[in-house]
Amino acid sequence: MQRSELKMIAEWFRDAGVSDITGDIPIIRKKTDCDVATLRELKEAMQSIDIPLKKCARNMVFGAGNEHAQILLLGEAPGEEEDRQGLPFVGQSGQLLDSILAAVGLDRSTVYITNILPWRPPGNRTPTNQEIEIFRPYVLKHIALVDPKIVVCLGGTAAKALLQTTQGIMQLRGKWTRADGIAAKILPTFHPAFLLRSPSQKREVWHDFLSVMKEIRTGSLS
Ligand code: URA
C-alpha cells in the first residue's frame, strides 16, 4: 500500500474518533474527551473511557479534596482500599500521607489529591507505559482545572508521567521543576508506600513538604 493511502486511512480513523489504533489495548476515545470545562465533565468523560483496566476495578477513583487548593498531590493508582471506597489514598499509604500533611500544617481540606490512573490495576501492578500515555492528557486537564500553584508527585510513576523523563525518583526527588503544559511548579517526592517499606526516608519527604510550605508562603521559586 502507498504511503499516501495509509495516511488517508489513518486520517479516516482519526476523524471517526479512534484515538489509538496501535498497541496492546484498543482504545476508542471521542476526540473531545479532554475538551471539558469543569471537573464534573472531566469525571464523566473519564467514566466513559472504554479500557480493560476498568473492568477489573470496582470503582473509579477520580480525585478528592479542595478543588481550589494551591497544592495538588499526584499519586500512581488506586490500591485495594481506594478501589473499594472510590477515594484516593484511604488505605495504609493514605494514613501515612495524612501524618505527613499534618506535620506541616496541612490536611485533606487544604490539598487536592488525584492519581495518574483512575482505576486500580489488577493485583496492584505498576501502570504500563501505554496506560500512562492514555491517561496523561486527562491528568493534565485535571491539573489545569484545579489550577494549583504546586504539584507534588508522589513517587516515580507520577513524576515520570508528568515530566516525561526516564530519570528515577532517586534522581528527581526534592528538585523543583517545570513541565510542558503545566502552569504549576512541580516537586517530586517519595511515595508513602515506599516510606512504609523504608521509614528512614521519611525525613527527606518531610523536607520536601517544608519546601512546599515555604514556596506557598513566599513564592520564592517564581
Ligand atoms: N497509592 C496511590 O498511588 N494512590 C492511591 O490513591 C493509593 C495508593
PDB file of C-alpha atoms and ligand atoms in Angstrom:
ATOM      1  CA  MET A   1       0.000   0.000   0.000  1.00  0.00           C
ATOM      2  CA  GLN A   2       1.225   3.512  -0.825  1.00  0.00           C
ATOM      3  CA  ARG A   3       2.193   5.891   1.982  1.00  0.00           C
ATOM      4  CA  SER A   4      -0.499   8.359   0.852  1.00  0.00           C
ATOM      5  CA  GLU A   5      -3.176   5.647   1.088  1.00  0.00           C
ATOM      6  CA  LEU A   6      -2.038   4.676   4.597  1.00  0.00           C
ATOM      7  CA  LYS A   7      -2.188   8.336   5.624  1.00  0.00           C
ATOM      8  CA  MET A   8      -5.726   8.622   4.241  1.00  0.00           C
ATOM      9  CA  ILE A   9      -6.844   5.549   6.215  1.00  0.00           C
ATOM     10  CA  ALA A  10      -5.235   6.825   9.416  1.00  0.00           C
ATOM     11  CA  GLU A  11      -6.988  10.178   8.945  1.00  0.00           C
ATOM     12  CA  TRP A  12     -10.297   8.425   8.363  1.00  0.00           C
ATOM     13  CA  PHE A  13      -9.911   6.549  11.697  1.00  0.00           C
ATOM     14  CA  ARG A  14      -8.890   9.742  13.465  1.00  0.00           C
ATOM     15  CA  ASP A  15     -11.948  11.623  12.156  1.00  0.00           C
ATOM     16  CA  ALA A  16     -14.145   8.729  13.249  1.00  0.00           C
ATOM     17  CA  GLY A  17     -12.920   9.251  16.812  1.00  0.00           C
ATOM     18  CA  VAL A  18     -10.488   6.355  17.083  1.00  0.00           C
ATOM     19  CA  SER A  19      -7.534   7.718  19.025  1.00  0.00           C
ATOM     20  CA  ASP A  20      -5.272   4.659  19.276  1.00  0.00           C
ATOM     21  CA  ILE A  21      -5.033   2.071  16.535  1.00  0.00           C
ATOM     22  CA  THR A  22      -1.767   0.506  17.622  1.00  0.00           C
ATOM     23  CA  GLY A  23      -0.656  -1.033  20.891  1.00  0.00           C
ATOM     24  CA  ASP A  24      -1.957  -3.836  23.059  1.00  0.00           C
ATOM     25  CA  ILE A  25      -5.094  -2.102  24.281  1.00  0.00           C
ATOM     26  CA  PRO A  26      -7.604  -0.891  21.694  1.00  0.00           C
ATOM     27  CA  ILE A  27      -8.939   2.470  22.766  1.00  0.00           C
ATOM     28  CA  ILE A  28     -11.832   4.337  21.269  1.00  0.00           C
ATOM     29  CA  ARG A  29     -11.874   7.817  22.670  1.00  0.00           C
ATOM     30  CA  LYS A  30     -14.051  10.654  21.491  1.00  0.00           C
ATOM     31  CA  LYS A  31     -11.996  13.491  20.051  1.00  0.00           C
ATOM     32  CA  THR A  32     -13.492  15.903  22.560  1.00  0.00           C
ATOM     33  CA  ASP A  33     -12.849  13.712  25.640  1.00  0.00           C
ATOM     34  CA  CYS A  34     -10.499  16.181  27.302  1.00  0.00           C
ATOM     35  CA  ASP A  35     -12.186  19.235  25.871  1.00  0.00           C
ATOM     36  CA  VAL A  36     -14.153  19.917  29.050  1.00  0.00           C
ATOM     37  CA  ALA A  37     -14.629  22.955  31.263  1.00  0.00           C
ATOM     38  CA  THR A  38     -15.299  21.505  34.714  1.00  0.00           C
ATOM     39  CA  LEU A  39     -14.114  18.696  36.979  1.00  0.00           C
ATOM     40  CA  ARG A  40     -17.577  17.154  36.788  1.00  0.00           C
ATOM     41  CA  GLU A  41     -17.391  16.995  32.999  1.00  0.00           C
ATOM     42  CA  LEU A  42     -13.894  15.551  33.197  1.00  0.00           C
ATOM     43  CA  LYS A  43     -15.122  12.846  35.575  1.00  0.00           C
ATOM     44  CA  GLU A  44     -17.957  11.990  33.172  1.00  0.00           C
ATOM     45  CA  ALA A  45     -15.553  11.874  30.218  1.00  0.00           C
ATOM     46  CA  MET A  46     -13.232   9.549  32.132  1.00  0.00           C
ATOM     47  CA  GLN A  47     -16.088   7.314  33.228  1.00  0.00           C
ATOM     48  CA  SER A  48     -16.927   6.740  29.563  1.00  0.00           C
ATOM     49  CA  ILE A  49     -13.415   5.567  28.594  1.00  0.00           C
ATOM     50  CA  ASP A  50     -13.580   2.034  27.290  1.00  0.00           C
ATOM     51  CA  ILE A  51     -10.474   0.274  28.624  1.00  0.00           C
ATOM     52  CA  PRO A  52      -9.901  -3.259  30.004  1.00  0.00           C
ATOM     53  CA  LEU A  53      -8.333  -1.800  33.190  1.00  0.00           C
ATOM     54  CA  LYS A  54     -11.766  -0.519  34.204  1.00  0.00           C
ATOM     55  CA  LYS A  55     -13.335  -3.966  34.023  1.00  0.00           C
ATOM     56  CA  CYS A  56     -11.122  -5.325  36.808  1.00  0.00           C
ATOM     57  CA  ALA A  57     -11.868  -2.430  39.181  1.00  0.00           C
ATOM     58  CA  ARG A  58     -14.829  -1.828  41.481  1.00  0.00           C
ATOM     59  CA  ASN A  59     -14.878   1.967  41.456  1.00  0.00           C
ATOM     60  CA  MET A  60     -13.290   4.798  39.568  1.00  0.00           C
ATOM     61  CA  VAL A  61     -11.110   6.937  41.823  1.00  0.00           C
ATOM     62  CA  PHE A  62     -11.274  10.416  40.336  1.00  0.00           C
ATOM     63  CA  GLY A  63      -9.895  12.777  42.969  1.00  0.00           C
ATOM     64  CA  ALA A  64     -10.771  14.366  46.292  1.00  0.00           C
ATOM     65  CA  GLY A  65     -10.104  17.389  48.429  1.00  0.00           C
ATOM     66  CA  ASN A  66     -10.206  21.105  47.910  1.00  0.00           C
ATOM     67  CA  GLU A  67     -10.920  21.843  44.237  1.00  0.00           C
ATOM     68  CA  HIS A  68      -9.351  25.301  44.669  1.00  0.00           C
ATOM     69  CA  ALA A  69      -6.273  24.072  46.520  1.00  0.00           C
ATOM     70  CA  GLN A  70      -2.861  25.613  45.923  1.00  0.00           C
ATOM     71  CA  ILE A  71      -1.287  22.175  46.349  1.00  0.00           C
ATOM     72  CA  LEU A  72      -2.205  19.139  44.248  1.00  0.00           C
ATOM     73  CA  LEU A  73      -0.829  15.740  45.228  1.00  0.00           C
ATOM     74  CA  LEU A  74      -0.472  13.264  42.388  1.00  0.00           C
ATOM     75  CA  GLY A  75      -0.210   9.549  43.162  1.00  0.00           C
ATOM     76  CA  GLU A  76       0.149   6.485  40.969  1.00  0.00           C
ATOM     77  CA  ALA A  77      -3.064   4.470  41.006  1.00  0.00           C
ATOM     78  CA  PRO A  78      -5.714   3.311  43.477  1.00  0.00           C
ATOM     79  CA  GLY A  79      -4.959   0.341  45.692  1.00  0.00           C
ATOM     80  CA  GLU A  80      -7.428  -2.128  47.162  1.00  0.00           C
ATOM     81  CA  GLU A  81      -8.999   0.181  49.749  1.00  0.00           C
ATOM     82  CA  GLU A  82      -9.184   3.102  47.317  1.00  0.00           C
ATOM     83  CA  ASP A  83     -10.871   0.814  44.798  1.00  0.00           C
ATOM     84  CA  ARG A  84     -13.395  -0.208  47.473  1.00  0.00           C
ATOM     85  CA  GLN A  85     -14.188   3.341  48.605  1.00  0.00           C
ATOM     86  CA  GLY A  86     -13.723   5.206  45.307  1.00  0.00           C
ATOM     87  CA  LEU A  87     -11.427   7.711  47.037  1.00  0.00           C
ATOM     88  CA  PRO A  88      -7.678   8.350  46.724  1.00  0.00           C
ATOM     89  CA  PHE A  89      -5.214   7.460  49.472  1.00  0.00           C
ATOM     90  CA  VAL A  90      -7.594   5.986  52.030  1.00  0.00           C
ATOM     91  CA  GLY A  91      -5.566   2.824  52.751  1.00  0.00           C
ATOM     92  CA  GLN A  92      -2.324   2.423  54.704  1.00  0.00           C
ATOM     93  CA  SER A  93      -0.407   4.788  52.418  1.00  0.00           C
ATOM     94  CA  GLY A  94      -3.164   7.326  52.885  1.00  0.00           C
ATOM     95  CA  GLN A  95      -2.825   7.192  56.671  1.00  0.00           C
ATOM     96  CA  LEU A  96       0.858   7.919  56.367  1.00  0.00           C
ATOM     97  CA  LEU A  97       0.120  10.699  53.892  1.00  0.00           C
ATOM     98  CA  ASP A  98      -2.268  12.240  56.446  1.00  0.00           C
ATOM     99  CA  SER A  99       0.533  12.277  59.048  1.00  0.00           C
ATOM    100  CA  ILE A 100       2.939  13.886  56.588  1.00  0.00           C
ATOM    101  CA  LEU A 101       0.371  16.562  55.776  1.00  0.00           C
ATOM    102  CA  ALA A 102      -0.378  17.153  59.466  1.00  0.00           C
ATOM    103  CA  ALA A 103       3.341  17.545  60.214  1.00  0.00           C
ATOM    104  CA  VAL A 104       3.436  20.665  58.024  1.00  0.00           C
ATOM    105  CA  GLY A 105       0.008  22.006  58.980  1.00  0.00           C
ATOM    106  CA  LEU A 106      -1.971  20.652  56.012  1.00  0.00           C
ATOM    107  CA  ASP A 107      -4.917  18.299  55.782  1.00  0.00           C
ATOM    108  CA  ARG A 108      -7.322  16.888  53.206  1.00  0.00           C
ATOM    109  CA  SER A 109      -9.333  20.108  53.139  1.00  0.00           C
ATOM    110  CA  THR A 110      -6.320  22.180  52.117  1.00  0.00           C
ATOM    111  CA  VAL A 111      -4.978  19.986  49.306  1.00  0.00           C
ATOM    112  CA  TYR A 112      -6.388  18.192  46.262  1.00  0.00           C
ATOM    113  CA  ILE A 113      -5.406  14.566  45.619  1.00  0.00           C
ATOM    114  CA  THR A 114      -5.594  12.519  42.440  1.00  0.00           C
ATOM    115  CA  ASN A 115      -3.695   9.745  40.635  1.00  0.00           C
ATOM    116  CA  ILE A 116      -2.251   9.007  37.212  1.00  0.00           C
ATOM    117  CA  LEU A 117      -4.649   6.070  36.767  1.00  0.00           C
ATOM    118  CA  PRO A 118      -8.256   6.321  37.955  1.00  0.00           C
ATOM    119  CA  TRP A 119      -8.739   2.547  38.181  1.00  0.00           C
ATOM    120  CA  ARG A 120      -6.849   0.005  40.264  1.00  0.00           C
ATOM    121  CA  PRO A 121      -4.513  -2.125  38.141  1.00  0.00           C
ATOM    122  CA  PRO A 122      -5.156  -5.838  38.762  1.00  0.00           C
ATOM    123  CA  GLY A 123      -3.101  -7.117  41.705  1.00  0.00           C
ATOM    124  CA  ASN A 124      -1.772  -3.572  42.279  1.00  0.00           C
ATOM    125  CA  ARG A 125       0.698  -3.963  39.428  1.00  0.00           C
ATOM    126  CA  THR A 126       2.595  -0.892  38.202  1.00  0.00           C
ATOM    127  CA  PRO A 127       0.781   1.048  35.456  1.00  0.00           C
ATOM    128  CA  THR A 128       2.051   0.219  31.972  1.00  0.00           C
ATOM    129  CA  ASN A 129       3.568   2.866  29.708  1.00  0.00           C
ATOM    130  CA  GLN A 130       0.563   2.564  27.444  1.00  0.00           C
ATOM    131  CA  GLU A 131      -1.872   3.175  30.311  1.00  0.00           C
ATOM    132  CA  ILE A 132       0.156   6.189  31.405  1.00  0.00           C
ATOM    133  CA  GLU A 133       0.100   7.583  27.849  1.00  0.00           C
ATOM    134  CA  ILE A 134      -3.666   7.098  27.652  1.00  0.00           C
ATOM    135  CA  PHE A 135      -4.358   8.902  30.919  1.00  0.00           C
ATOM    136  CA  ARG A 136      -1.726  11.646  30.674  1.00  0.00           C
ATOM    137  CA  PRO A 137      -4.000  14.092  28.787  1.00  0.00           C
ATOM    138  CA  TYR A 138      -6.700  13.571  31.437  1.00  0.00           C
ATOM    139  CA  VAL A 139      -4.190  14.179  34.222  1.00  0.00           C
ATOM    140  CA  LEU A 140      -3.005  17.389  32.542  1.00  0.00           C
ATOM    141  CA  LYS A 141      -6.610  18.541  32.203  1.00  0.00           C
ATOM    142  CA  HIS A 142      -7.315  17.594  35.812  1.00  0.00           C
ATOM    143  CA  ILE A 143      -4.365  19.721  36.957  1.00  0.00           C
ATOM    144  CA  ALA A 144      -5.401  22.617  34.708  1.00  0.00           C
ATOM    145  CA  LEU A 145      -8.953  22.596  36.112  1.00  0.00           C
ATOM    146  CA  VAL A 146      -7.802  22.623  39.749  1.00  0.00           C
ATOM    147  CA  ASP A 147      -5.096  25.135  38.768  1.00  0.00           C
ATOM    148  CA  PRO A 148      -2.816  24.646  41.791  1.00  0.00           C
ATOM    149  CA  LYS A 149       0.368  26.601  42.412  1.00  0.00           C
ATOM    150  CA  ILE A 150       2.266  23.405  43.185  1.00  0.00           C
ATOM    151  CA  VAL A 151       2.025  19.783  42.086  1.00  0.00           C
ATOM    152  CA  VAL A 152       3.716  17.257  44.367  1.00  0.00           C
ATOM    153  CA  CYS A 153       4.377  13.991  42.537  1.00  0.00           C
ATOM    154  CA  LEU A 154       4.159  11.117  44.992  1.00  0.00           C
ATOM    155  CA  GLY A 155       6.575   8.531  43.646  1.00  0.00           C
ATOM    156  CA  GLY A 156       8.370   7.664  40.452  1.00  0.00           C
ATOM    157  CA  THR A 157       5.363   6.777  38.318  1.00  0.00           C
ATOM    158  CA  ALA A 158       3.687  10.139  38.845  1.00  0.00           C
ATOM    159  CA  ALA A 159       6.945  12.040  38.374  1.00  0.00           C
ATOM    160  CA  LYS A 160       7.949  10.185  35.214  1.00  0.00           C
ATOM    161  CA  ALA A 161       4.473  10.510  33.711  1.00  0.00           C
ATOM    162  CA  LEU A 162       4.288  14.230  34.325  1.00  0.00           C
ATOM    163  CA  LEU A 163       7.863  15.147  33.475  1.00  0.00           C
ATOM    164  CA  GLN A 164       8.144  12.625  30.619  1.00  0.00           C
ATOM    165  CA  THR A 165      11.569  11.607  31.769  1.00  0.00           C
ATOM    166  CA  THR A 166      13.334   8.306  32.180  1.00  0.00           C
ATOM    167  CA  GLN A 167      15.071   9.541  35.348  1.00  0.00           C
ATOM    168  CA  GLY A 168      14.162   7.657  38.501  1.00  0.00           C
ATOM    169  CA  ILE A 169      12.643   9.093  41.657  1.00  0.00           C
ATOM    170  CA  MET A 170      16.002   8.916  43.461  1.00  0.00           C
ATOM    171  CA  GLN A 171      17.362  11.476  40.986  1.00  0.00           C
ATOM    172  CA  LEU A 172      14.207  13.572  40.762  1.00  0.00           C
ATOM    173  CA  ARG A 173      13.200  13.767  44.439  1.00  0.00           C
ATOM    174  CA  GLY A 174      13.410  17.127  46.126  1.00  0.00           C
ATOM    175  CA  LYS A 175      14.235  19.088  42.949  1.00  0.00           C
ATOM    176  CA  TRP A 176      11.751  21.730  41.857  1.00  0.00           C
ATOM    177  CA  THR A 177      10.977  21.578  38.190  1.00  0.00           C
ATOM    178  CA  ARG A 178       8.501  22.544  35.471  1.00  0.00           C
ATOM    179  CA  ALA A 179       6.809  20.546  32.710  1.00  0.00           C
ATOM    180  CA  ASP A 180       5.354  21.465  29.332  1.00  0.00           C
ATOM    181  CA  GLY A 181       1.639  22.144  29.506  1.00  0.00           C
ATOM    182  CA  ILE A 182       1.568  22.600  33.300  1.00  0.00           C
ATOM    183  CA  ALA A 183       1.463  26.055  34.868  1.00  0.00           C
ATOM    184  CA  ALA A 184       2.272  24.828  38.379  1.00  0.00           C
ATOM    185  CA  LYS A 185       5.714  24.217  39.804  1.00  0.00           C
ATOM    186  CA  ILE A 186       6.403  20.544  40.337  1.00  0.00           C
ATOM    187  CA  LEU A 187       8.164  18.784  43.184  1.00  0.00           C
ATOM    188  CA  PRO A 188       8.709  15.020  43.027  1.00  0.00           C
ATOM    189  CA  THR A 189       8.959  13.225  46.350  1.00  0.00           C
ATOM    190  CA  PHE A 190       8.797   9.640  47.601  1.00  0.00           C
ATOM    191  CA  HIS A 191       5.539   7.696  47.568  1.00  0.00           C
ATOM    192  CA  PRO A 192       4.074   6.967  51.031  1.00  0.00           C
ATOM    193  CA  ALA A 193       4.065   3.229  50.192  1.00  0.00           C
ATOM    194  CA  PHE A 194       7.844   3.438  49.755  1.00  0.00           C
ATOM    195  CA  LEU A 195       8.091   5.156  53.146  1.00  0.00           C
ATOM    196  CA  LEU A 196       6.170   2.292  54.732  1.00  0.00           C
ATOM    197  CA  ARG A 197       8.921  -0.004  53.482  1.00  0.00           C
ATOM    198  CA  SER A 198      11.786   2.445  54.114  1.00  0.00           C
ATOM    199  CA  PRO A 199      10.817   4.616  57.100  1.00  0.00           C
ATOM    200  CA  SER A 200      14.280   6.186  57.258  1.00  0.00           C
ATOM    201  CA  GLN A 201      13.383   8.169  54.112  1.00  0.00           C
ATOM    202  CA  LYS A 202      10.545   9.998  55.876  1.00  0.00           C
ATOM    203  CA  ARG A 203      12.951  12.751  56.770  1.00  0.00           C
ATOM    204  CA  GLU A 204      13.514  13.570  53.053  1.00  0.00           C
ATOM    205  CA  VAL A 205       9.781  13.758  52.428  1.00  0.00           C
ATOM    206  CA  TRP A 206       9.320  15.994  55.429  1.00  0.00           C
ATOM    207  CA  HIS A 207      11.982  18.328  53.991  1.00  0.00           C
ATOM    208  CA  ASP A 208      10.181  18.299  50.639  1.00  0.00           C
ATOM    209  CA  PHE A 209       6.886  19.292  52.248  1.00  0.00           C
ATOM    210  CA  LEU A 210       8.644  22.042  54.231  1.00  0.00           C
ATOM    211  CA  SER A 211       9.940  23.301  50.890  1.00  0.00           C
ATOM    212  CA  VAL A 212       6.367  23.220  49.547  1.00  0.00           C
ATOM    213  CA  MET A 213       5.153  25.277  52.516  1.00  0.00           C
ATOM    214  CA  LYS A 214       7.972  27.770  52.064  1.00  0.00           C
ATOM    215  CA  GLU A 215       7.057  28.149  48.409  1.00  0.00           C
ATOM    216  CA  ILE A 216       3.404  28.731  49.322  1.00  0.00           C
ATOM    217  CA  ARG A 217       4.378  31.388  51.885  1.00  0.00           C
ATOM    218  CA  THR A 218       6.993  33.236  49.871  1.00  0.00           C
ATOM    219  CA  GLY A 219       6.597  32.259  46.221  1.00  0.00           C
ATOM    220  CA  SER A 220      10.384  32.209  46.290  1.00  0.00           C
ATOM    221  CA  LEU A 221      10.756  29.954  43.253  1.00  0.00           C
ATOM    222  CA  SER A 222       8.699  32.161  40.891  1.00  0.00           C
TER     223      SER A 222
HETATM  224  N1  URA B   1      -1.318   4.703  46.084  1.00  0.00           N
HETATM  225  C1  URA B   1      -1.508   5.653  45.133  1.00  0.00           C
HETATM  226  O1  URA B   1      -0.602   5.958  44.375  1.00  0.00           O
HETATM  227  N2  URA B   1      -2.689   6.231  45.063  1.00  0.00           N
HETATM  228  C2  URA B   1      -3.697   5.950  45.900  1.00  0.00           C
HETATM  229  O2  URA B   1      -4.756   6.544  45.758  1.00  0.00           O
HETATM  230  C3  URA B   1      -3.470   4.970  46.876  1.00  0.00           C
HETATM  231  C4  URA B   1      -2.279   4.358  46.953  1.00  0.00           C
END
